[in-house]
Amino acid sequence: MWKDSFRIGVDKIDEQHKMLFDKTKELTDIFRDSKVENKQTIVDTILFLKQYAVQHFADEEAYQKSINNPGFEEHQAEHQQFVQTVLQLEKSLIASDFAANDVQNLIATLSTWLLYHVVGSDQQIGKVKVTESAKTHADKVRMSVAAVFNKVAGLDKEHLKDVEPKFKTTASDDIILEMQFEGEMEGYICVQFPQIFSKNLVYAMMSFVPKVIDEFEVAVLFEVLNLIGGEVCNSFAKEEGKDCKIKGIELSQRPTITPNDTIAMDTGIGIVEVDISIELHH
């Protein structure tokens, strides 16, 4: 999973990042090879993550302060959110006695967040973030999808192309996930992940090609959509002043109601379609 291109040029921080990537890959390989939970490995990983959160985040934040990083507060908030996520995952693991489903959720969340944060946010340390405004709801969703694909899989935002939607044509092996929003922005986005795209995405993220898309790969897609939802909510908060929260994500057959918009994007590794239905409240 680790690539030298992930380095930000600060030796201590880069080595800590590499350590976490290596630990995540070790856990992923054990789970994929055995398909059974290894309690001691999971316990060791949780302990490592706690130590990482304390030591690495402190070191990274100290460095950001030393260079007066303009995005410090936003970056610090991501760290705090990750700590809460790890604690929640630990709680679920203990409650389920380390059930395989909770183990794969831990790995999927850790892998996806690590790529999103290190490859996305950490690469921007010391830089002034330039954000492009979006005019329509569909534009905001399109830009959010592109941003997440770029951060977790290195897909170049400049090369994503809009194509004509297939008008709800769905293959039997497509994975379709629906995310619902609540707050001052309500509605949903429903994303259709074709199997070829899903396999290529997992390969780009984790350096292995799954033979089939099983529960682990679906868990990765859930976390990718969760990050997309976070980008969408941030976009509406910054540009519309609307408070938005993710209500939930579930497997779907695509909504029975007609969406406000449907976008289709050729990512270079497959076409992804997104149904959009968003309503703002004053």
Short mmCIF file of C-alpha atoms in Angstrom, two decimals:
data_model
loop_
_atom_site.label_atom_id
_atom_site.label_comp_id
_atom_site.label_asym_id
_atom_site.label_seq_id
_atom_site.Cartn_x
_atom_site.Cartn_y
_atom_site.Cartn_z
CA MET A 1 0.00 0.00 0.00
CA TRP A 2 2.82 2.41 0.83
CA LYS A 3 4.35 4.37 -2.05
CA ASP A 4 7.23 6.82 -1.94
CA SER A 5 4.97 9.33 -3.68
CA PHE A 6 3.05 9.56 -0.38
CA ARG A 7 5.99 11.28 1.31
CA ILE A 8 5.52 14.91 2.35
CA GLY A 9 9.24 15.53 2.88
CA VAL A 10 9.34 15.48 6.68
CA ASP A 11 11.27 12.35 7.70
CA LYS A 12 9.65 11.75 11.10
CA ILE A 13 6.11 12.12 9.75
CA ASP A 14 6.84 10.08 6.62
CA GLU A 15 8.24 7.19 8.67
CA GLN A 16 5.22 7.24 10.96
CA HIS A 17 2.91 7.17 7.94
CA LYS A 18 4.84 4.24 6.43
CA MET A 19 4.59 2.40 9.75
CA LEU A 20 0.81 2.70 9.74
CA PHE A 21 0.52 1.63 6.09
CA ASP A 22 2.68 -1.42 6.82
CA LYS A 23 0.58 -2.33 9.86
CA THR A 24 -2.61 -2.00 7.83
CA LYS A 25 -1.25 -4.17 5.01
CA GLU A 26 -0.17 -6.81 7.53
CA LEU A 27 -3.68 -6.92 8.97
CA THR A 28 -5.28 -6.98 5.50
CA ASP A 29 -3.08 -9.88 4.35
CA ILE A 30 -3.86 -11.94 7.45
CA PHE A 31 -7.59 -11.39 7.06
CA ARG A 32 -7.65 -12.12 3.30
CA ASP A 33 -5.55 -15.28 3.67
CA SER A 34 -7.41 -16.81 6.59
CA LYS A 35 -10.87 -15.24 6.42
CA VAL A 36 -11.05 -15.79 10.18
CA GLU A 37 -10.45 -13.31 12.93
CA ASN A 38 -7.08 -13.30 14.66
CA LYS A 39 -7.84 -11.70 18.00
CA GLN A 40 -4.27 -11.05 19.06
CA THR A 41 -3.44 -9.36 15.76
CA ILE A 42 -6.52 -7.16 16.06
CA VAL A 43 -5.72 -6.28 19.67
CA ASP A 44 -2.15 -5.40 18.70
CA THR A 45 -3.43 -3.23 15.85
CA ILE A 46 -5.85 -1.36 18.09
CA LEU A 47 -3.06 -0.69 20.59
CA PHE A 48 -0.82 0.49 17.78
CA LEU A 49 -3.51 2.80 16.45
CA LYS A 50 -4.01 4.36 19.87
CA GLN A 51 -0.29 4.97 20.23
CA TYR A 52 -0.17 6.31 16.67
CA ALA A 53 -3.03 8.69 17.33
CA VAL A 54 -1.29 10.08 20.41
CA GLN A 55 2.29 10.28 19.13
CA HIS A 56 1.93 10.82 15.38
CA PHE A 57 -0.90 13.32 15.53
CA ALA A 58 1.00 15.29 18.18
CA ASP A 59 4.14 15.32 16.04
CA GLU A 60 2.24 16.24 12.89
CA GLU A 61 0.28 19.02 14.60
CA ALA A 62 3.45 20.42 16.19
CA TYR A 63 5.07 20.56 12.77
CA GLN A 64 2.02 22.29 11.28
CA LYS A 65 2.12 24.92 14.01
CA SER A 66 5.83 25.50 13.41
CA ILE A 67 5.17 26.40 9.77
CA ASN A 68 1.89 28.22 10.47
CA ASN A 69 -0.06 25.78 8.32
CA PRO A 70 -3.19 27.61 7.04
CA GLY A 71 -5.28 24.42 7.25
CA PHE A 72 -4.29 23.47 10.79
CA GLU A 73 -7.73 23.55 12.44
CA GLU A 74 -9.41 21.53 9.69
CA HIS A 75 -6.54 19.03 9.77
CA GLN A 76 -6.73 18.73 13.55
CA ALA A 77 -10.48 18.06 13.30
CA GLU A 78 -9.76 15.14 10.94
CA HIS A 79 -7.36 13.70 13.50
CA GLN A 80 -9.96 13.98 16.26
CA GLN A 81 -12.59 12.34 14.07
CA PHE A 82 -10.24 9.44 13.32
CA VAL A 83 -9.58 8.89 17.04
CA GLN A 84 -13.35 8.71 17.66
CA THR A 85 -13.73 6.28 14.77
CA VAL A 86 -11.03 3.97 16.13
CA LEU A 87 -12.63 4.01 19.59
CA GLN A 88 -16.05 3.18 18.10
CA LEU A 89 -14.58 0.32 16.04
CA GLU A 90 -12.85 -1.03 19.13
CA LYS A 91 -16.14 -0.93 21.04
CA SER A 92 -17.92 -2.83 18.24
CA LEU A 93 -15.15 -5.44 18.06
CA ILE A 94 -15.28 -6.14 21.79
CA ALA A 95 -19.10 -6.30 21.81
CA SER A 96 -19.13 -8.84 18.94
CA ASP A 97 -16.15 -10.85 20.29
CA PHE A 98 -14.14 -9.91 17.19
CA ALA A 99 -16.68 -11.07 14.61
CA ALA A 100 -15.32 -11.29 11.05
CA ASN A 101 -17.73 -8.59 9.86
CA ASP A 102 -16.40 -6.09 12.41
CA VAL A 103 -12.81 -7.04 11.60
CA GLN A 104 -13.32 -6.32 7.90
CA ASN A 105 -15.02 -3.02 8.75
CA LEU A 106 -11.96 -2.04 10.79
CA ILE A 107 -9.61 -2.88 7.90
CA ALA A 108 -11.77 -1.18 5.27
CA THR A 109 -12.16 1.97 7.37
CA LEU A 110 -8.49 2.14 8.31
CA SER A 111 -7.25 1.54 4.75
CA THR A 112 -9.60 4.04 3.14
CA TRP A 113 -9.16 6.76 5.78
CA LEU A 114 -5.39 6.38 5.69
CA LEU A 115 -5.26 6.91 1.93
CA TYR A 116 -7.76 9.77 2.07
CA HIS A 117 -5.96 11.59 4.88
CA VAL A 118 -2.30 10.95 4.07
CA VAL A 119 -2.56 11.20 0.29
CA GLY A 120 -5.10 14.00 0.41
CA SER A 121 -4.91 16.18 3.53
CA ASP A 122 -1.28 15.59 4.53
CA GLN A 123 -0.04 16.42 1.04
CA GLN A 124 -1.58 19.88 1.51
CA ILE A 125 0.35 20.73 4.69
CA GLY A 126 1.83 24.19 4.33
CA LYS A 127 -0.18 24.97 1.22
CA VAL A 128 -3.08 27.37 0.83
CA LYS A 129 -6.08 25.28 -0.18
CA VAL A 130 -7.72 26.53 -3.35
CA THR A 131 -11.29 25.36 -3.66
CA GLU A 132 -13.40 25.54 -6.77
CA SER A 133 -17.00 26.62 -6.28
CA ALA A 134 -19.80 24.51 -7.71
CA LYS A 135 -22.96 26.03 -9.17
CA THR A 136 -25.47 23.18 -9.00
CA HIS A 137 -26.18 20.29 -6.65
CA ALA A 138 -24.95 17.89 -9.33
CA ASP A 139 -21.73 19.90 -9.67
CA LYS A 140 -21.09 19.63 -5.91
CA VAL A 141 -21.63 15.87 -5.98
CA ARG A 142 -19.50 15.44 -9.11
CA MET A 143 -16.63 17.39 -7.56
CA SER A 144 -16.94 15.46 -4.29
CA VAL A 145 -16.81 12.10 -6.09
CA ALA A 146 -13.80 13.23 -8.12
CA ALA A 147 -11.98 14.50 -5.01
CA VAL A 148 -12.38 11.22 -3.12
CA PHE A 149 -11.38 9.05 -6.09
CA ASN A 150 -8.30 11.22 -6.50
CA LYS A 151 -7.30 10.96 -2.85
CA VAL A 152 -7.87 7.26 -2.25
CA ALA A 153 -6.96 5.85 -5.67
CA GLY A 154 -4.91 8.52 -7.43
CA LEU A 155 -7.48 9.02 -10.20
CA ASP A 156 -6.69 12.33 -11.88
CA LYS A 157 -9.62 14.74 -11.48
CA GLU A 158 -8.66 16.44 -14.74
CA HIS A 159 -9.18 13.22 -16.71
CA LEU A 160 -12.61 12.25 -15.37
CA LYS A 161 -15.09 12.58 -18.21
CA ASP A 162 -18.86 12.99 -18.14
CA VAL A 163 -20.71 10.42 -20.23
CA GLU A 164 -24.36 9.70 -20.91
CA PRO A 165 -26.12 7.75 -18.12
CA LYS A 166 -27.45 4.32 -18.99
CA PHE A 167 -30.92 5.26 -17.75
CA LYS A 168 -30.92 2.85 -14.82
CA THR A 169 -29.55 -0.14 -16.71
CA THR A 170 -28.04 -2.30 -13.98
CA ALA A 171 -25.89 -5.42 -14.34
CA SER A 172 -26.51 -8.23 -11.85
CA ASP A 173 -23.01 -7.94 -10.37
CA ASP A 174 -23.05 -4.14 -9.91
CA ILE A 175 -22.81 -2.87 -6.34
CA ILE A 176 -25.33 -0.10 -5.68
CA LEU A 177 -25.12 1.93 -2.50
CA GLU A 178 -27.54 4.62 -1.36
CA MET A 179 -26.55 7.36 1.10
CA GLN A 180 -29.22 9.43 2.82
CA PHE A 181 -28.70 12.92 4.26
CA GLU A 182 -30.48 14.82 6.98
CA GLY A 183 -30.43 18.32 8.44
CA GLU A 184 -30.86 21.51 6.45
CA MET A 185 -29.92 19.46 3.39
CA GLU A 186 -32.01 16.32 2.92
CA GLY A 187 -32.13 13.67 0.22
CA TYR A 188 -29.84 10.99 -1.12
CA ILE A 189 -27.11 10.09 -3.53
CA CYS A 190 -27.20 6.60 -5.00
CA VAL A 191 -23.95 5.32 -6.55
CA GLN A 192 -23.72 2.42 -8.98
CA PHE A 193 -20.31 0.71 -8.82
CA PRO A 194 -19.86 -1.75 -11.74
CA GLN A 195 -17.82 -4.84 -10.86
CA ILE A 196 -14.93 -3.93 -13.18
CA PHE A 197 -14.67 -0.48 -11.59
CA SER A 198 -14.87 -1.94 -8.08
CA LYS A 199 -12.04 -4.41 -8.77
CA ASN A 200 -9.87 -1.70 -10.32
CA LEU A 201 -10.58 0.68 -7.43
CA VAL A 202 -9.60 -1.91 -4.82
CA TYR A 203 -6.42 -2.64 -6.79
CA ALA A 204 -5.54 1.07 -6.99
CA MET A 205 -6.12 1.45 -3.26
CA MET A 206 -4.73 -1.79 -1.83
CA SER A 207 -2.52 -3.32 -4.56
CA PHE A 208 -4.41 -6.59 -4.98
CA VAL A 209 -7.04 -7.63 -7.51
CA PRO A 210 -10.04 -9.36 -5.92
CA LYS A 211 -11.36 -12.36 -7.86
CA VAL A 212 -14.89 -11.42 -6.86
CA ILE A 213 -16.42 -8.51 -4.99
CA ASP A 214 -17.24 -10.03 -1.62
CA GLU A 215 -18.08 -8.58 1.79
CA PHE A 216 -14.64 -7.06 2.34
CA GLU A 217 -14.62 -5.16 -0.96
CA VAL A 218 -18.20 -3.99 -0.32
CA ALA A 219 -17.04 -2.69 3.08
CA VAL A 220 -14.34 -0.69 1.26
CA LEU A 221 -16.99 0.76 -1.10
CA PHE A 222 -19.14 1.70 1.90
CA GLU A 223 -16.22 3.65 3.37
CA VAL A 224 -15.45 5.32 0.03
CA LEU A 225 -19.07 6.49 -0.20
CA ASN A 226 -18.88 7.68 3.41
CA LEU A 227 -15.94 9.91 2.45
CA ILE A 228 -17.84 11.17 -0.61
CA GLY A 229 -20.75 12.05 1.67
CA GLY A 230 -18.40 13.98 3.94
CA GLU A 231 -17.11 15.96 0.96
CA VAL A 232 -20.69 16.66 -0.16
CA CYS A 233 -21.70 17.93 3.29
CA ASN A 234 -18.59 20.11 3.50
CA SER A 235 -19.37 21.58 0.10
CA PHE A 236 -22.93 22.51 1.05
CA ALA A 237 -21.77 23.89 4.41
CA LYS A 238 -19.13 26.13 2.83
CA GLU A 239 -21.06 27.28 -0.23
CA GLU A 240 -24.67 27.20 0.94
CA GLY A 241 -24.28 27.59 4.71
CA LYS A 242 -26.36 24.44 5.21
CA ASP A 243 -25.86 21.96 8.03
CA CYS A 244 -25.77 18.44 6.63
CA LYS A 245 -25.27 15.04 8.21
CA ILE A 246 -25.03 11.54 6.81
CA LYS A 247 -28.10 9.62 7.96
CA GLY A 248 -27.00 6.20 6.72
CA ILE A 249 -25.68 4.04 3.88
CA GLU A 250 -27.27 0.85 2.63
CA LEU A 251 -27.24 -1.55 -0.29
CA SER A 252 -29.84 -0.52 -2.83
CA GLN A 253 -31.53 -1.44 -6.10
CA ARG A 254 -31.53 2.29 -6.93
CA PRO A 255 -34.39 4.43 -5.66
CA THR A 256 -37.87 3.85 -7.05
CA ILE A 257 -38.48 7.60 -7.21
CA THR A 258 -37.11 9.71 -10.03
CA PRO A 259 -33.92 11.56 -9.01
CA ASN A 260 -33.41 15.27 -9.64
CA ASP A 261 -30.19 14.55 -11.53
CA THR A 262 -28.15 11.60 -12.72
CA ILE A 263 -24.48 11.95 -13.56
CA ALA A 264 -22.19 9.37 -15.13
CA MET A 265 -18.41 9.62 -14.98
CA ASP A 266 -15.79 7.74 -16.96
CA THR A 267 -13.02 7.44 -14.37
CA GLY A 268 -10.50 5.72 -16.64
CA ILE A 269 -10.97 2.45 -14.72
CA GLY A 270 -14.72 2.15 -15.24
CA ILE A 271 -17.91 4.19 -15.43
CA VAL A 272 -19.69 5.23 -12.23
CA GLU A 273 -23.28 6.52 -12.18
CA VAL A 274 -24.76 8.67 -9.42
CA ASP A 275 -28.45 9.45 -8.86
CA ILE A 276 -28.95 12.70 -6.95
CA SER A 277 -31.97 13.98 -5.06
CA ILE A 278 -31.18 16.90 -2.74
CA GLU A 279 -33.47 19.44 -1.11
CA LEU A 280 -32.37 22.45 0.93
CA HIS A 281 -34.34 23.84 3.87
CA HIS A 282 -34.21 27.39 5.20
#
